[in-house]
Amino acid sequence: MLLTEIKRRFFVFRNGLIADTLRQQGSPYRYIFGLNLPQLSEIAKTIPHSADMAMALIDNDNTRESQLIALWCFQILK
């Protein structure tokens, strides 16, 4: 699964109200989809849990949800 496919899933769950609130509060991310933890957990269950995927998500440091979901990949690898 490619990073672009994961971002498409982020977009499906996008919550504009949360995203806008996070931006107004000074969140440093360029892209904020406003997903909550249950939504991120649901997406994390469907992506490959490999070190390469986790590192690709971590390296995508301009997207809030990529950073958060990468933690699930690393946790599952343990």
mmCIF file of N, CA and C in Angstrom:
data_model
loop_
_atom_site.group_PDB
_atom_site.id
_atom_site.type_symbol
_atom_site.label_atom_id
_atom_site.label_comp_id
_atom_site.label_asym_id
_atom_site.label_seq_id
_atom_site.Cartn_x
_atom_site.Cartn_y
_atom_site.Cartn_z
ATOM 1 N N MET A 1 0.849 -1.177 0.000
ATOM 2 C CA MET A 1 0.000 0.000 0.000
ATOM 3 C C MET A 1 0.891 1.236 0.000
ATOM 4 N N LEU A 2 0.553 2.168 -0.828
ATOM 5 C CA LEU A 2 1.329 3.391 -0.941
ATOM 6 C C LEU A 2 0.835 4.448 0.034
ATOM 7 N N LEU A 3 1.718 5.388 0.312
ATOM 8 C CA LEU A 3 1.383 6.489 1.205
ATOM 9 C C LEU A 3 0.201 7.297 0.666
ATOM 10 N N THR A 4 0.121 7.445 -0.652
ATOM 11 C CA THR A 4 -0.998 8.204 -1.232
ATOM 12 C C THR A 4 -2.337 7.518 -0.969
ATOM 13 N N GLU A 5 -2.354 6.189 -0.952
ATOM 14 C CA GLU A 5 -3.597 5.470 -0.653
ATOM 15 C C GLU A 5 -4.017 5.690 0.801
ATOM 16 N N ILE A 6 -3.042 5.724 1.681
ATOM 17 C CA ILE A 6 -3.348 5.976 3.096
ATOM 18 C C ILE A 6 -3.906 7.385 3.257
ATOM 19 N N LYS A 7 -3.320 8.344 2.554
ATOM 20 C CA LYS A 7 -3.818 9.718 2.636
ATOM 21 C C LYS A 7 -5.227 9.841 2.064
ATOM 22 N N ARG A 8 -5.547 9.042 1.075
ATOM 23 C CA ARG A 8 -6.930 9.036 0.567
ATOM 24 C C ARG A 8 -7.895 8.582 1.654
ATOM 25 N N ARG A 9 -7.470 7.612 2.435
ATOM 26 C CA ARG A 9 -8.316 7.159 3.550
ATOM 27 C C ARG A 9 -8.457 8.259 4.596
ATOM 28 N N PHE A 10 -7.382 9.014 4.831
ATOM 29 C CA PHE A 10 -7.472 10.154 5.739
ATOM 30 C C PHE A 10 -8.550 11.121 5.237
ATOM 31 N N PHE A 11 -8.530 11.368 3.944
ATOM 32 C CA PHE A 11 -9.463 12.339 3.372
ATOM 33 C C PHE A 11 -10.912 11.882 3.519
ATOM 34 N N VAL A 12 -11.158 10.578 3.424
ATOM 35 C CA VAL A 12 -12.512 10.041 3.572
ATOM 36 C C VAL A 12 -13.079 10.386 4.956
ATOM 37 N N PHE A 13 -12.224 10.308 5.983
ATOM 38 C CA PHE A 13 -12.655 10.564 7.359
ATOM 39 C C PHE A 13 -12.485 12.025 7.783
ATOM 40 N N ARG A 14 -12.062 12.881 6.886
ATOM 41 C CA ARG A 14 -11.711 14.263 7.226
ATOM 42 C C ARG A 14 -12.800 14.943 8.051
ATOM 43 N N ASN A 15 -12.353 15.659 9.094
ATOM 44 C CA ASN A 15 -13.252 16.428 9.947
ATOM 45 C C ASN A 15 -12.761 17.874 9.928
ATOM 46 N N GLY A 16 -13.422 18.690 9.127
ATOM 47 C CA GLY A 16 -12.999 20.074 8.940
ATOM 48 C C GLY A 16 -13.025 20.900 10.212
ATOM 49 N N LEU A 17 -13.983 20.661 11.083
ATOM 50 C CA LEU A 17 -14.088 21.425 12.324
ATOM 51 C C LEU A 17 -12.865 21.194 13.213
ATOM 52 N N ILE A 18 -12.496 19.928 13.380
ATOM 53 C CA ILE A 18 -11.317 19.619 14.195
ATOM 54 C C ILE A 18 -10.058 20.159 13.523
ATOM 55 N N ALA A 19 -9.947 19.972 12.210
ATOM 56 C CA ALA A 19 -8.771 20.446 11.476
ATOM 57 C C ALA A 19 -8.615 21.958 11.620
ATOM 58 N N ASP A 20 -9.700 22.681 11.448
ATOM 59 C CA ASP A 20 -9.638 24.143 11.574
ATOM 60 C C ASP A 20 -9.278 24.573 12.989
ATOM 61 N N THR A 21 -9.829 23.889 13.977
ATOM 62 C CA THR A 21 -9.524 24.220 15.372
ATOM 63 C C THR A 21 -8.048 23.993 15.666
ATOM 64 N N LEU A 22 -7.503 22.880 15.194
ATOM 65 C CA LEU A 22 -6.083 22.606 15.406
ATOM 66 C C LEU A 22 -5.210 23.657 14.730
ATOM 67 N N ARG A 23 -5.587 24.086 13.534
ATOM 68 C CA ARG A 23 -4.827 25.140 12.838
ATOM 69 C C ARG A 23 -4.874 26.448 13.629
ATOM 70 N N GLN A 24 -6.055 26.814 14.110
ATOM 71 C CA GLN A 24 -6.207 28.052 14.867
ATOM 72 C C GLN A 24 -5.400 28.025 16.160
ATOM 73 N N GLN A 25 -5.231 26.846 16.736
ATOM 74 C CA GLN A 25 -4.478 26.711 17.979
ATOM 75 C C GLN A 25 -2.969 26.625 17.736
ATOM 76 N N GLY A 26 -2.546 26.695 16.461
ATOM 77 C CA GLY A 26 -1.126 26.757 16.154
ATOM 78 C C GLY A 26 -0.451 25.424 15.873
ATOM 79 N N SER A 27 -1.212 24.433 15.466
ATOM 80 C CA SER A 27 -0.605 23.144 15.128
ATOM 81 C C SER A 27 0.415 23.347 14.003
ATOM 82 N N PRO A 28 1.600 22.763 14.126
ATOM 83 C CA PRO A 28 2.676 23.038 13.183
ATOM 84 C C PRO A 28 2.581 22.273 11.857
ATOM 85 N N TYR A 29 1.594 21.424 11.703
ATOM 86 C CA TYR A 29 1.508 20.595 10.501
ATOM 87 C C TYR A 29 0.899 21.355 9.332
ATOM 88 N N ARG A 30 1.436 21.100 8.136
ATOM 89 C CA ARG A 30 0.912 21.751 6.937
ATOM 90 C C ARG A 30 -0.450 21.166 6.561
ATOM 91 N N TYR A 31 -0.580 19.835 6.698
ATOM 92 C CA TYR A 31 -1.832 19.161 6.375
ATOM 93 C C TYR A 31 -2.418 18.541 7.642
ATOM 94 N N ILE A 32 -3.658 18.900 7.921
ATOM 95 C CA ILE A 32 -4.367 18.365 9.081
ATOM 96 C C ILE A 32 -5.735 17.911 8.587
ATOM 97 N N PHE A 33 -6.011 16.626 8.732
ATOM 98 C CA PHE A 33 -7.294 16.084 8.295
ATOM 99 C C PHE A 33 -8.322 16.063 9.426
ATOM 100 N N GLY A 34 -7.870 16.172 10.662
ATOM 101 C CA GLY A 34 -8.795 16.227 11.790
ATOM 102 C C GLY A 34 -9.350 14.882 12.216
ATOM 103 N N LEU A 35 -8.631 13.814 11.927
ATOM 104 C CA LEU A 35 -9.098 12.486 12.332
ATOM 105 C C LEU A 35 -8.932 12.301 13.834
ATOM 106 N N ASN A 36 -9.833 11.503 14.422
ATOM 107 C CA ASN A 36 -9.717 11.203 15.842
ATOM 108 C C ASN A 36 -9.076 9.815 16.011
ATOM 109 N N LEU A 37 -8.784 9.443 17.225
ATOM 110 C CA LEU A 37 -8.064 8.189 17.472
ATOM 111 C C LEU A 37 -8.798 6.931 16.997
ATOM 112 N N PRO A 38 -10.105 6.793 17.201
ATOM 113 C CA PRO A 38 -10.774 5.596 16.670
ATOM 114 C C PRO A 38 -10.676 5.492 15.137
ATOM 115 N N GLN A 39 -10.752 6.605 14.454
ATOM 116 C CA GLN A 39 -10.608 6.586 12.999
ATOM 117 C C GLN A 39 -9.196 6.186 12.593
ATOM 118 N N LEU A 40 -8.198 6.738 13.276
ATOM 119 C CA LEU A 40 -6.813 6.377 12.986
ATOM 120 C C LEU A 40 -6.568 4.898 13.272
ATOM 121 N N SER A 41 -7.152 4.398 14.335
ATOM 122 C CA SER A 41 -7.005 2.991 14.678
ATOM 123 C C SER A 41 -7.601 2.098 13.594
ATOM 124 N N GLU A 42 -8.747 2.482 13.072
ATOM 125 C CA GLU A 42 -9.396 1.712 12.010
ATOM 126 C C GLU A 42 -8.521 1.664 10.759
ATOM 127 N N ILE A 43 -7.935 2.785 10.394
ATOM 128 C CA ILE A 43 -7.049 2.829 9.232
ATOM 129 C C ILE A 43 -5.786 2.015 9.498
ATOM 130 N N ALA A 44 -5.251 2.121 10.703
ATOM 131 C CA ALA A 44 -4.013 1.409 11.051
ATOM 132 C C ALA A 44 -4.171 -0.099 10.930
ATOM 133 N N LYS A 45 -5.365 -0.599 11.179
ATOM 134 C CA LYS A 45 -5.603 -2.044 11.072
ATOM 135 C C LYS A 45 -5.508 -2.540 9.638
ATOM 136 N N THR A 46 -5.674 -1.653 8.672
ATOM 137 C CA THR A 46 -5.716 -2.063 7.270
ATOM 138 C C THR A 46 -4.405 -1.851 6.524
ATOM 139 N N ILE A 47 -3.446 -1.170 7.120
ATOM 140 C CA ILE A 47 -2.199 -0.898 6.409
ATOM 141 C C ILE A 47 -1.139 -1.935 6.757
ATOM 142 N N PRO A 48 -0.156 -2.117 5.885
ATOM 143 C CA PRO A 48 0.923 -3.063 6.189
ATOM 144 C C PRO A 48 1.726 -2.599 7.402
ATOM 145 N N HIS A 49 2.008 -3.512 8.304
ATOM 146 C CA HIS A 49 2.765 -3.169 9.499
ATOM 147 C C HIS A 49 4.210 -3.609 9.314
ATOM 148 N N SER A 50 4.950 -2.750 8.659
ATOM 149 C CA SER A 50 6.359 -3.028 8.414
ATOM 150 C C SER A 50 7.175 -1.819 8.844
ATOM 151 N N ALA A 51 8.440 -2.055 9.066
ATOM 152 C CA ALA A 51 9.331 -0.954 9.443
ATOM 153 C C ALA A 51 9.416 0.073 8.317
ATOM 154 N N ASP A 52 9.401 -0.402 7.077
ATOM 155 C CA ASP A 52 9.460 0.523 5.938
ATOM 156 C C ASP A 52 8.237 1.438 5.892
ATOM 157 N N MET A 53 7.070 0.864 6.123
ATOM 158 C CA MET A 53 5.848 1.670 6.109
ATOM 159 C C MET A 53 5.853 2.669 7.269
ATOM 160 N N ALA A 54 6.262 2.215 8.432
ATOM 161 C CA ALA A 54 6.324 3.109 9.593
ATOM 162 C C ALA A 54 7.282 4.267 9.337
ATOM 163 N N MET A 55 8.429 3.963 8.750
ATOM 164 C CA MET A 55 9.407 5.030 8.472
ATOM 165 C C MET A 55 8.896 5.983 7.393
ATOM 166 N N ALA A 56 8.192 5.466 6.398
ATOM 167 C CA ALA A 56 7.617 6.339 5.364
ATOM 168 C C ALA A 56 6.601 7.294 5.976
ATOM 169 N N LEU A 57 5.815 6.791 6.912
ATOM 170 C CA LEU A 57 4.831 7.645 7.582
ATOM 171 C C LEU A 57 5.508 8.679 8.477
ATOM 172 N N ILE A 58 6.542 8.274 9.195
ATOM 173 C CA ILE A 58 7.281 9.207 10.047
ATOM 174 C C ILE A 58 7.954 10.292 9.209
ATOM 175 N N ASP A 59 8.517 9.890 8.067
ATOM 176 C CA ASP A 59 9.197 10.848 7.191
ATOM 177 C C ASP A 59 8.242 11.861 6.588
ATOM 178 N N ASN A 60 6.964 11.534 6.536
ATOM 179 C CA ASN A 60 5.960 12.456 6.033
ATOM 180 C C ASN A 60 5.565 13.407 7.165
ATOM 181 N N ASP A 61 6.490 14.261 7.541
ATOM 182 C CA ASP A 61 6.331 15.077 8.746
ATOM 183 C C ASP A 61 5.469 16.323 8.554
ATOM 184 N N ASN A 62 4.894 16.511 7.373
ATOM 185 C CA ASN A 62 4.015 17.667 7.195
ATOM 186 C C ASN A 62 2.538 17.310 7.350
ATOM 187 N N THR A 63 2.245 16.029 7.647
ATOM 188 C CA THR A 63 0.862 15.584 7.828
ATOM 189 C C THR A 63 0.676 15.022 9.237
ATOM 190 N N ARG A 64 -0.205 15.617 9.994
ATOM 191 C CA ARG A 64 -0.452 15.224 11.386
ATOM 192 C C ARG A 64 -0.815 13.752 11.504
ATOM 193 N N GLU A 65 -1.741 13.302 10.701
ATOM 194 C CA GLU A 65 -2.231 11.938 10.816
ATOM 195 C C GLU A 65 -1.170 10.898 10.435
ATOM 196 N N SER A 66 -0.281 11.231 9.521
ATOM 197 C CA SER A 66 0.810 10.313 9.180
ATOM 198 C C SER A 66 1.706 10.078 10.385
ATOM 199 N N GLN A 67 1.993 11.139 11.101
ATOM 200 C CA GLN A 67 2.830 11.022 12.288
ATOM 201 C C GLN A 67 2.154 10.163 13.355
ATOM 202 N N LEU A 68 0.859 10.348 13.533
ATOM 203 C CA LEU A 68 0.134 9.598 14.561
ATOM 204 C C LEU A 68 -0.014 8.122 14.201
ATOM 205 N N ILE A 69 -0.335 7.836 12.961
ATOM 206 C CA ILE A 69 -0.572 6.445 12.566
ATOM 207 C C ILE A 69 0.738 5.655 12.501
ATOM 208 N N ALA A 70 1.842 6.335 12.301
ATOM 209 C CA ALA A 70 3.149 5.662 12.283
ATOM 210 C C ALA A 70 3.425 5.003 13.631
ATOM 211 N N LEU A 71 2.952 5.601 14.689
ATOM 212 C CA LEU A 71 3.154 5.023 16.019
ATOM 213 C C LEU A 71 2.482 3.661 16.141
ATOM 214 N N TRP A 72 1.307 3.494 15.514
ATOM 215 C CA TRP A 72 0.641 2.193 15.526
ATOM 216 C C TRP A 72 1.501 1.158 14.795
ATOM 217 N N CYS A 73 2.093 1.537 13.681
ATOM 218 C CA CYS A 73 2.937 0.605 12.931
ATOM 219 C C CYS A 73 4.118 0.145 13.778
ATOM 220 N N PHE A 74 4.764 1.080 14.450
ATOM 221 C CA PHE A 74 5.900 0.711 15.302
ATOM 222 C C PHE A 74 5.452 -0.129 16.480
ATOM 223 N N GLN A 75 4.318 0.194 17.076
ATOM 224 C CA GLN A 75 3.820 -0.559 18.240
ATOM 225 C C GLN A 75 3.507 -1.995 17.867
ATOM 226 N N ILE A 76 2.914 -2.189 16.730
ATOM 227 C CA ILE A 76 2.524 -3.537 16.290
ATOM 228 C C ILE A 76 3.756 -4.354 15.940
ATOM 229 N N LEU A 77 4.842 -3.717 15.518
ATOM 230 C CA LEU A 77 6.068 -4.436 15.169
ATOM 231 C C LEU A 77 6.772 -5.019 16.381
ATOM 232 N N LYS A 78 6.506 -4.477 17.554
ATOM 233 C CA LYS A 78 7.190 -4.946 18.772
ATOM 234 C C LYS A 78 6.812 -6.352 19.133
#
